[in-house]
Short mmCIF file of C-alpha atoms and ligand atoms in Angstrom, two decimals:
data_model
loop_
_atom_site.label_atom_id
_atom_site.label_comp_id
_atom_site.label_asym_id
_atom_site.label_seq_id
_atom_site.Cartn_x
_atom_site.Cartn_y
_atom_site.Cartn_z
CA UNK A 157 -0.16 0.10 0.16
CA UNK A 158 2.70 2.21 1.10
CA UNK A 159 3.28 2.68 -2.77
CA UNK A 160 0.57 4.22 -3.23
CA UNK A 161 1.87 7.56 -0.85
CA UNK A 162 4.45 10.06 -2.10
CA UNK A 163 7.91 9.19 -0.63
CA UNK A 164 8.06 11.67 2.04
CA UNK A 165 4.85 10.74 3.01
CA UNK A 166 5.22 6.71 2.92
CA UNK A 167 5.11 5.15 6.20
CA UNK A 168 8.68 3.62 5.43
CA UNK A 169 10.25 6.93 4.34
CA UNK A 170 11.72 5.27 1.58
CA UNK A 171 11.24 4.91 -1.99
CA UNK A 172 7.97 3.68 -3.56
CA UNK A 173 9.65 0.12 -4.09
CA UNK A 174 10.64 0.06 -0.64
CA UNK A 175 7.28 0.70 0.73
CA UNK A 176 5.25 -1.40 -1.37
CA UNK A 177 3.45 -3.90 1.01
CA UNK A 178 5.15 -7.22 1.16
CA UNK A 179 8.76 -5.70 0.34
CA UNK A 180 11.19 -5.26 3.70
CA UNK A 181 12.29 -1.88 4.21
CA UNK A 182 15.87 -0.91 2.63
CA UNK A 183 18.62 -2.31 4.94
CA UNK A 184 19.43 0.47 7.57
CA UNK A 185 16.10 2.22 7.18
CA UNK A 186 14.17 2.62 10.26
CA UNK A 187 10.57 2.52 8.66
CA UNK A 188 7.61 4.75 8.97
CA UNK A 189 4.35 3.87 10.82
CA UNK A 190 1.61 3.01 8.65
CA UNK A 191 -1.15 5.75 9.80
CA UNK A 192 -5.11 5.50 9.35
CA UNK A 193 -5.08 8.54 6.44
CA UNK A 194 -2.71 6.01 4.75
CA UNK A 195 -5.30 3.42 4.85
CA UNK A 196 -7.48 5.94 2.82
CA UNK A 197 -4.73 7.05 0.77
CA UNK A 198 -4.19 3.33 -0.45
CA UNK A 199 -7.83 2.93 -1.66
CA UNK A 200 -8.04 6.34 -3.31
CA UNK A 201 -4.78 4.99 -5.37
CA UNK A 202 -6.15 1.35 -6.02
CA UNK A 203 -3.61 -0.09 -3.82
CA UNK A 204 -3.95 -3.14 -1.83
CA UNK A 205 -3.83 -3.29 2.06
CA UNK A 206 -2.30 -6.25 3.98
CA UNK A 207 -3.51 -7.53 7.28
CA UNK A 208 -2.54 -10.63 9.05
CA UNK A 209 -3.24 -11.69 13.03
CA UNK A 210 -0.58 -12.03 15.37
CA UNK A 211 -0.41 -12.51 18.98
CA UNK A 212 2.84 -12.96 20.18
CA UNK A 213 6.41 -10.95 19.41
CA UNK A 214 7.84 -13.91 17.47
CA UNK A 215 5.39 -13.48 14.98
CA UNK A 216 4.92 -10.15 14.92
CA UNK A 217 8.49 -9.46 13.91
CA UNK A 218 8.42 -11.64 11.28
CA UNK A 219 5.01 -10.33 9.52
CA UNK A 220 6.04 -6.28 10.51
CA UNK A 221 9.64 -6.89 8.64
CA UNK A 222 7.66 -8.36 5.71
CA UNK A 223 5.94 -5.26 5.31
CA UNK A 224 2.46 -6.58 6.40
CA UNK A 225 0.50 -3.06 6.63
CA UNK A 226 -1.62 -3.95 9.80
CA UNK A 227 -1.57 -6.49 12.85
CA UNK A 228 -4.61 -7.67 14.23
CA UNK A 229 -4.37 -9.22 17.28
CA UNK A 230 -7.56 -10.72 16.90
CA UNK A 231 -9.94 -12.59 19.15
CA UNK A 232 -9.17 -15.46 17.53
CA UNK A 233 -6.26 -15.86 19.63
CA UNK A 234 -9.36 -17.81 21.53
CA UNK A 235 -9.58 -20.74 19.05
CA UNK A 236 -5.67 -20.56 17.43
CA UNK A 237 -3.34 -20.10 20.37
CA UNK A 238 -5.82 -21.09 24.03
CA UNK A 239 -7.44 -24.09 22.70
CA UNK A 240 -11.01 -22.60 23.05
CA UNK A 241 -13.47 -23.82 20.77
CA UNK A 242 -14.47 -20.17 19.44
CA UNK A 243 -13.74 -16.81 20.34
CA UNK A 244 -16.64 -16.38 22.41
CA UNK A 245 -14.63 -17.32 26.02
CA UNK A 246 -11.75 -14.79 25.28
CA UNK A 247 -11.47 -12.01 27.63
CA UNK A 248 -9.81 -8.23 27.98
CA UNK A 249 -7.28 -9.69 30.13
CA UNK A 250 -6.24 -12.29 27.56
CA UNK A 251 -6.31 -10.23 25.01
CA UNK A 252 -4.02 -7.42 26.90
CA UNK A 253 -0.75 -9.59 26.97
CA UNK A 254 -0.62 -10.30 23.29
CA UNK A 255 -1.50 -6.52 22.00
CA UNK A 256 1.07 -5.55 24.20
CA UNK A 257 3.59 -7.95 23.11
CA UNK A 258 2.35 -7.23 19.28
CA UNK A 259 2.52 -3.39 19.90
CA UNK A 260 6.13 -3.70 21.65
CA UNK A 261 7.35 -5.29 18.55
CA UNK A 262 6.05 -3.84 15.46
CA UNK A 263 7.86 -1.02 14.01
CA UNK A 264 6.09 -0.27 11.15
CA UNK A 265 2.49 -2.00 11.32
CA UNK A 266 -0.64 -0.38 12.26
CA UNK A 267 -1.78 -2.32 15.53
CA UNK A 268 -5.39 -3.27 15.82
CA UNK A 269 -6.78 -4.69 18.75
CA UNK A 270 -9.81 -6.78 18.56
CA UNK A 271 -12.44 -6.00 21.50
CA UNK A 272 -13.36 -9.46 22.85
CA UNK A 273 -17.33 -10.95 23.22
CA UNK A 274 -18.82 -9.06 25.99
CA UNK A 275 -16.64 -6.14 26.38
CA UNK A 276 -18.14 -3.48 24.16
CA UNK A 277 -21.54 -4.37 23.34
CA UNK A 278 -23.93 -2.94 26.30
CA UNK A 279 -23.11 0.97 25.36
CA UNK A 280 -20.90 3.13 23.92
CA UNK A 281 -19.32 4.13 27.64
CA UNK A 282 -18.43 0.45 27.80
CA UNK A 283 -16.94 0.22 24.28
CA UNK A 284 -14.51 3.22 25.25
CA UNK A 285 -13.76 2.00 28.49
CA UNK A 286 -12.32 -0.96 26.96
CA UNK A 287 -10.81 0.72 23.89
CA UNK A 288 -9.02 2.88 26.15
CA UNK A 289 -7.31 -0.08 28.01
CA UNK A 290 -6.39 -1.62 24.77
CA UNK A 291 -4.39 1.46 23.90
CA UNK A 292 -3.12 2.47 27.02
CA UNK A 293 -2.09 -0.49 28.79
CA UNK A 294 -1.16 -2.22 25.51
CA UNK A 295 -0.30 0.18 23.03
CA UNK A 296 -2.78 -0.43 20.09
CA UNK A 297 -3.06 2.27 17.35
CA UNK A 298 -6.45 1.41 17.06
CA UNK A 299 -9.32 -1.30 18.08
CA UNK A 300 -12.02 -3.41 15.57
CA UNK A 301 -15.50 -4.96 16.83
CA UNK A 302 -18.55 -6.49 15.26
CA UNK A 303 -21.63 -5.34 14.31
CA UNK A 304 -23.11 -2.62 11.99
CA UNK A 305 -25.50 0.31 12.36
CA UNK A 306 -26.58 -0.59 15.88
CA UNK A 307 -23.05 -0.01 16.93
CA UNK A 308 -22.21 3.26 15.43
CA UNK A 309 -22.82 5.32 18.37
CA UNK A 310 -19.80 3.23 19.61
CA UNK A 311 -18.07 4.06 16.76
CA UNK A 312 -18.94 8.10 16.85
CA UNK A 313 -17.94 8.25 20.62
CA UNK A 314 -14.30 5.95 20.22
CA UNK A 315 -14.11 8.48 17.04
CA UNK A 316 -14.35 11.42 18.98
CA UNK A 317 -12.18 10.08 21.76
CA UNK A 318 -8.90 9.99 19.13
CA UNK A 319 -9.46 6.05 18.87
CA UNK A 320 -9.57 4.81 15.36
CA UNK A 321 -11.91 1.98 14.68
CA UNK A 322 -12.18 -1.03 12.44
CA UNK A 323 -15.56 -2.22 11.66
CA UNK A 324 -16.48 -6.12 11.18
CA UNK A 325 -19.03 -7.10 9.17
CA UNK A 326 -20.42 -10.29 7.24
CA UNK A 327 -20.04 -13.38 9.38
CA UNK A 328 -19.37 -11.89 13.02
CA UNK A 329 -17.56 -15.25 15.14
CA UNK A 330 -18.76 -13.57 18.27
CA UNK A 331 -22.66 -14.09 17.07
CA UNK A 332 -22.26 -17.37 15.88
CA UNK A 333 -25.10 -18.92 18.08
CA UNK A 334 -27.43 -16.49 16.58
CA UNK A 335 -26.31 -16.78 12.91
CA UNK A 336 -26.36 -20.61 12.89
CA UNK A 337 -22.60 -21.54 13.20
CA UNK A 338 -19.99 -19.99 10.27
CA UNK A 339 -22.08 -19.28 7.58
CA UNK A 340 -21.69 -16.99 4.51
CA UNK A 341 -24.04 -13.62 5.36
CA UNK A 342 -25.47 -11.16 3.09
CA UNK A 343 -26.88 -13.94 0.64
CA UNK A 344 -30.55 -12.29 -1.01
CA UNK A 345 -31.60 -8.84 -1.74
CA UNK A 346 -32.69 -7.75 1.82
CA UNK A 347 -29.80 -9.21 3.84
CA UNK A 348 -27.44 -7.79 1.17
CA UNK A 349 -29.05 -4.18 1.57
CA UNK A 350 -29.20 -4.45 5.53
CA UNK A 351 -25.09 -5.29 4.82
CA UNK A 352 -24.33 -2.11 2.39
CA UNK A 353 -26.43 0.05 5.16
CA UNK A 354 -24.45 -1.30 7.94
CA UNK A 355 -21.09 -0.59 6.25
CA UNK A 356 -22.65 2.97 5.03
CA UNK A 357 -23.30 3.71 9.12
CA UNK A 358 -19.94 2.42 10.57
CA UNK A 359 -17.74 4.60 7.86
CA UNK A 360 -20.59 7.61 8.30
CA UNK A 361 -19.76 7.15 12.10
CA UNK A 362 -15.73 7.39 11.77
CA UNK A 363 -14.84 3.68 10.84
CA UNK A 364 -11.12 3.91 9.22
CA UNK A 365 -11.69 0.55 7.65
CA UNK A 366 -14.48 -2.48 7.67
CA UNK A 367 -13.54 -6.07 7.60
CA UNK A 368 -16.31 -8.04 5.53
CA UNK A 369 -15.94 -12.08 6.18
CA UNK A 370 -17.91 -14.70 4.22
CA UNK A 371 -19.73 -12.38 2.11
CA UNK A 372 -20.33 -13.03 -1.15
CA UNK A 373 -17.97 -11.86 -3.56
CA UNK A 374 -20.39 -9.40 -5.87
CA UNK A 375 -21.74 -7.91 -2.76
CA UNK A 376 -18.08 -7.33 -1.26
CA UNK A 377 -17.09 -5.58 -4.24
CA UNK A 378 -20.67 -3.37 -3.90
CA UNK A 379 -19.64 -2.17 -0.37
CA UNK A 380 -16.05 -1.56 -1.85
CA UNK A 381 -17.30 0.60 -4.21
CA UNK A 382 -19.77 2.61 -2.12
CA UNK A 383 -17.69 2.84 0.89
CA UNK A 384 -15.21 5.91 1.34
CA UNK A 385 -12.84 3.78 3.30
CA UNK A 386 -10.95 0.65 2.78
CA UNK A 387 -12.74 -2.63 2.99
CA UNK A 388 -10.78 -5.50 3.93
CA UNK A 389 -11.89 -9.02 3.25
CA UNK A 390 -11.64 -12.56 4.48
CA UNK A 391 -13.86 -14.85 1.99
CA UNK A 392 -14.77 -11.66 0.60
CA UNK A 393 -13.28 -12.27 -2.90
CA UNK A 394 -10.64 -10.19 -4.50
CA UNK A 395 -12.64 -6.86 -5.47
CA UNK A 396 -11.93 -5.69 -2.03
CA UNK A 397 -9.45 -2.74 -0.84
CA UNK A 398 -7.52 -5.44 1.17
CA UNK A 399 -7.06 -8.92 2.40
CA UNK A 400 -6.77 -10.37 6.05
CA UNK A 401 -6.06 -13.56 6.94
CA UNK A 402 -5.33 -15.93 10.35
CA UNK A 403 -1.75 -16.15 10.28
CA UNK A 404 -1.63 -19.65 10.99
CA UNK A 405 -4.18 -20.43 8.00
CA UNK A 406 -1.59 -18.30 5.94
CA UNK A 407 1.13 -20.47 7.28
CA UNK A 408 -0.05 -23.74 7.12
CA UNK A 409 0.15 -24.77 10.75
CA UNK A 410 -3.29 -26.73 10.95
CA UNK A 411 -4.15 -29.87 9.55
CA UNK A 412 -7.01 -27.63 7.90
CA UNK A 413 -8.01 -24.76 6.82
CA UNK A 414 -10.84 -23.12 5.68
CA UNK A 415 -12.08 -23.10 1.90
CA UNK A 416 -11.48 -18.98 1.63
CA UNK A 417 -7.59 -19.44 2.88
CA UNK A 418 -4.65 -20.15 1.09
CA UNK A 419 -1.91 -21.90 2.21
CA UNK A 420 1.10 -19.95 1.61
CA UNK A 421 3.53 -22.53 3.29
CA UNK A 422 3.88 -25.63 5.21
CA UNK A 423 5.29 -24.28 8.52
CA UNK A 424 3.97 -26.38 10.70
CA UNK A 425 4.84 -29.40 8.60
CA UNK A 426 8.74 -27.70 9.13
CA UNK A 427 8.32 -27.06 12.70
CA UNK A 428 7.33 -31.09 13.15
CA UNK A 429 10.13 -32.00 10.98
CA UNK A 430 12.83 -29.47 13.17
CA UNK A 431 10.99 -30.90 16.41
CA UNK A 432 11.59 -34.37 15.20
CA UNK A 433 15.53 -33.80 14.49
CA UNK A 434 16.02 -32.05 17.52
CA UNK A 435 14.26 -35.22 19.57
CA UNK A 436 16.50 -37.59 17.75
CA UNK A 437 19.85 -35.70 18.18
CA UNK A 438 19.31 -35.76 21.65
CA UNK A 439 18.36 -39.69 21.78
CA UNK A 440 21.16 -40.55 19.65
CA UNK A 441 23.70 -38.07 21.47
CA UNK A 442 24.63 -35.96 18.61
CA UNK A 443 23.17 -32.82 20.29
CA UNK A 444 24.97 -31.16 22.04
CA UNK A 445 28.13 -31.43 20.35
CA UNK A 446 31.68 -30.04 21.54
CA UNK A 447 30.67 -26.77 19.49
CA UNK A 448 27.45 -26.30 21.90
CA UNK A 449 29.34 -26.96 25.08
CA UNK A 450 31.70 -24.36 27.22
CA UNK A 451 35.02 -24.82 28.49
CA UNK A 452 35.76 -25.05 31.80
O1 LIG B 60 -10.33 -12.30 14.89
C1 LIG B 60 -9.89 -12.64 14.12
O2 LIG B 60 -8.92 -13.06 13.57
C2 LIG B 60 -10.76 -11.73 13.04
C3 LIG B 60 -10.26 -12.12 11.72
C4 LIG B 60 -10.71 -13.11 11.23
C5 LIG B 60 -10.47 -10.95 10.90
O3 LIG B 60 -11.48 -10.98 13.47
#
């Protein structure tokens, strides 16, 4: 995305090539932070945005250095890292240390913290209190929460308070019980119109971007067309302003991945092979060798 802004405004502070999403900054260059105005500029210039989840410092460093524009500390930490069956049990206290680790590590990416189920819905004031914790205690640059027009006042209050908000529409995992499971949302004219209305209401209230999850590709394209701020798709086709994936799906860490995700590597297999090689070397006493031992 950063190639979409002139070098002097580029978050990397470098040339268009160095700033292009997916490319590491030039050697020795201190990367400049991706800011919310860069998101809108990227949309205006037709540059695609990249977002990945991150839940710890190790992966945050790798993704940040690879040039990912936004790191989402998603409540998907629940089902991906904490062995919960869904995102629903995740608490603010689960999120804070993860957001802190990612924020402390990322030098360039905009860090977005998810507000977990039950921490924002009751009122704009509750939402503001949780979001303030994400910024103040954990160093996030923006927050994301799930829901449409009925949360426009929440978005408005946070925006007025200086907290950028990313919306989340379509399949919203925290609402899986009322949505009847993981299902594509926005099918049929009425549902499609409602989703467009929700997206416009969020943008009008100040949302800086809107995630569209499991939405038919033509509907995601329609939302992208009418929205002044970027749409970030996950299972929403290619005609959106950016893409987000859960990093474990992207890297091939698990046996199963959702239909909308592509495995860009087989990191899980590689890690398993490394682990088996280590165990074997300990058993057959080839590790540690003299090279790894200290002299007296
Ligand atoms: O929590 C998460 O990982 C998310 C993405 C699926 C967008 O909300």
